XYZ file of C-alpha atoms in Angstrom:
204
model
C -83.712 -31.062 10.954
C -83.780 -29.484 7.376
C -80.973 -28.510 4.837
C -81.045 -24.502 6.054
C -80.989 -25.297 9.881
C -77.978 -27.660 9.260
C -75.906 -25.607 6.801
C -77.090 -22.831 9.686
C -75.049 -24.383 12.698
C -72.159 -25.237 10.646
C -71.998 -21.315 9.719
C -72.881 -20.583 13.632
C -70.093 -23.494 15.087
C -67.512 -21.628 12.738
C -68.037 -18.093 14.238
C -69.080 -19.454 17.911
C -68.047 -22.811 18.578
C -68.626 -23.078 22.025
C -72.714 -22.399 21.110
C -72.406 -26.222 19.645
C -71.408 -29.514 21.517
C -68.480 -30.411 20.843
C -69.612 -33.801 18.754
C -71.810 -32.628 16.769
C -73.622 -35.565 14.793
C -71.455 -36.635 11.387
C -74.780 -34.993 9.966
C -73.856 -31.297 9.770
C -69.928 -32.402 8.538
C -70.285 -35.672 6.436
C -68.231 -34.422 2.996
C -69.086 -34.582 -0.506
C -68.428 -37.029 -2.707
C -65.010 -34.779 -3.792
C -63.338 -34.409 -0.431
C -59.353 -35.180 -0.883
C -58.300 -37.995 -2.400
C -55.225 -38.677 -4.937
C -54.817 -36.841 -7.991
C -56.006 -39.700 -10.025
C -58.907 -40.081 -7.460
C -59.419 -36.545 -7.490
C -60.462 -36.717 -11.393
C -62.580 -40.060 -11.333
C -64.982 -37.284 -7.902
C -64.883 -34.381 -10.246
C -67.903 -36.659 -11.637
C -70.290 -36.734 -8.219
C -68.447 -32.568 -7.483
C -71.467 -30.747 -7.493
C -70.224 -27.648 -8.167
C -68.356 -29.413 -11.073
C -71.251 -30.994 -12.346
C -72.970 -27.425 -12.272
C -70.023 -26.515 -14.038
C -71.020 -28.631 -16.472
C -74.328 -27.953 -16.675
C -75.037 -31.370 -16.328
C -77.020 -29.775 -12.925
C -79.133 -26.474 -12.769
C -77.965 -23.666 -10.936
C -79.500 -19.636 -11.021
C -76.088 -18.255 -12.534
C -74.783 -14.297 -12.363
C -71.713 -14.440 -13.097
C -69.608 -16.555 -15.150
C -65.491 -16.150 -17.176
C -62.250 -18.479 -18.757
C -62.080 -18.861 -15.362
C -64.975 -19.317 -12.102
C -68.413 -19.362 -11.721
C -71.312 -17.571 -9.497
C -73.750 -18.717 -8.447
C -77.020 -18.330 -6.185
C -76.784 -21.304 -3.022
C -79.368 -23.035 -3.299
C -79.562 -23.324 0.784
C -79.522 -19.714 1.334
C -78.986 -18.052 5.209
C -79.734 -15.025 3.783
C -81.037 -13.350 0.576
C -79.185 -13.001 -2.558
C -76.716 -15.899 -0.841
C -74.310 -16.774 -3.977
C -70.947 -18.600 -3.887
C -68.163 -18.057 -6.289
C -66.903 -21.022 -7.932
C -62.758 -21.518 -9.568
C -64.479 -23.571 -12.806
C -61.556 -26.199 -12.547
C -61.988 -28.662 -9.722
C -59.748 -27.640 -6.153
C -60.912 -29.916 -3.292
C -60.136 -26.734 -1.063
C -58.876 -22.592 -0.858
C -54.992 -23.702 0.399
C -55.007 -26.504 -2.716
C -56.231 -23.831 -5.405
C -53.227 -21.985 -7.602
C -52.875 -18.312 -6.615
C -54.136 -17.575 -10.167
C -56.990 -18.796 -9.855
C -57.799 -17.350 -6.397
C -56.937 -14.308 -7.040
C -59.415 -14.598 -9.988
C -61.866 -15.381 -7.335
C -61.710 -13.322 -5.213
C -60.997 -9.901 -8.069
C -64.661 -10.022 -8.112
C -65.387 -10.577 -4.931
C -66.272 -5.417 -5.114
C -67.959 -6.448 -8.700
C -70.293 -9.144 -7.723
C -71.387 -8.078 -4.559
C -72.005 -4.464 -4.891
C -74.643 -6.348 -7.251
C -76.198 -8.712 -4.634
C -76.088 -5.902 -2.331
C -77.840 -3.296 -4.872
C -80.339 -6.325 -5.810
C -81.157 -7.474 -2.239
C -81.442 -3.651 -0.608
C -78.833 -5.202 2.148
C -75.910 -2.262 2.690
C -73.416 -4.788 3.729
C -72.692 -9.042 3.807
C -70.091 -11.595 4.530
C -67.424 -12.999 2.815
C -66.716 -16.024 3.994
C -64.993 -19.531 2.946
C -64.948 -22.723 5.499
C -61.720 -24.484 4.676
C -61.627 -28.182 5.809
C -64.196 -30.060 7.805
C -62.448 -28.466 11.868
C -63.577 -25.622 9.768
C -67.182 -25.799 7.651
C -66.058 -26.465 5.002
C -68.759 -29.858 3.200
C -67.790 -29.377 -0.432
C -64.554 -30.395 -1.289
C -64.234 -27.381 -4.513
C -62.901 -24.297 -3.585
C -65.471 -22.067 -3.423
C -66.226 -18.354 -1.546
C -69.510 -17.445 0.638
C -70.706 -13.927 -0.182
C -73.942 -13.389 2.004
C -76.100 -10.367 1.889
C -76.682 -8.749 5.653
C -78.865 -6.469 6.270
C -79.205 -4.484 10.446
C -80.139 -6.420 12.358
C -81.110 -9.762 11.257
C -79.043 -12.100 13.154
C -78.391 -14.255 11.405
C -75.137 -15.314 13.528
C -75.707 -15.843 17.037
C -72.354 -14.599 17.998
C -72.476 -11.843 16.685
C -75.274 -10.393 20.359
C -71.887 -11.987 22.154
C -68.797 -10.799 23.668
C -65.859 -12.220 21.539
C -63.227 -15.133 23.575
C -60.474 -13.464 22.878
C -57.204 -16.272 23.426
C -55.041 -15.056 25.631
C -51.778 -15.317 25.886
C -48.494 -13.608 26.798
C -46.082 -11.670 25.388
C -43.250 -14.431 24.888
C -46.321 -16.529 23.935
C -47.329 -14.248 21.784
C -43.640 -13.532 20.610
C -43.198 -17.117 19.450
C -46.133 -18.074 17.678
C -44.962 -14.870 15.485
C -41.335 -16.126 14.230
C -42.800 -19.568 13.612
C -45.204 -18.299 11.300
C -42.417 -16.248 9.789
C -40.580 -19.474 9.538
C -43.533 -21.388 7.686
C -43.366 -18.044 4.693
C -40.057 -19.381 4.242
C -38.986 -20.419 1.632
C -36.809 -23.939 2.796
C -34.345 -23.407 0.295
C -33.629 -19.906 0.866
C -30.376 -19.543 2.733
C -29.766 -18.659 6.404
C -27.773 -15.312 5.891
C -31.012 -14.125 3.522
C -33.277 -15.897 6.584
C -31.773 -13.469 9.021
C -31.688 -11.106 6.316
C -35.319 -10.503 6.252
C -36.261 -10.971 10.023
C -33.748 -7.368 10.481
C -35.639 -6.230 7.694
C -38.713 -7.356 9.485
C -38.229 -5.241 12.556
C -36.350 -2.475 11.444
């Protein structure tokens, strides 16, 4: 199976997991050598990270944009003409492990870069995609954001022709889920009184 076919399978699994076998071959989701480890191990493994090597100039890449924080390159196995990646220059294994300031710097470039890509490719739309973790299809463990130019009826995602399979939950389960998420968003050292005030203000 070609690299492009494998990548398309991973993306389809992300958008419509029921269309792939329950246990896809390990080839689909084999992580790069810079998979999450301890800080010391991570520093060592950066030498084997494809994106770190590109940033250091040790591997070739077609650079579209560069500043002090991030780099944008054309994807070497694109899913569409102009498929590009925004990559932070510092090594972080996943989006949730990336400092907010770096995430902000990366995403602040999306309008500027995506407009240039759409004009250059004649596209009217694009997908912005982050695969965060193996179950979501991440295969290179260095944070990166995909900009995937789209044209009408390009049939890139098989799932776009299908009805979405909604998860049906009753109101009580939805409320319980929202409460659990809200609890995780609160600082751990916040007093119970402050927590109650925050929840009350949310409901008002």
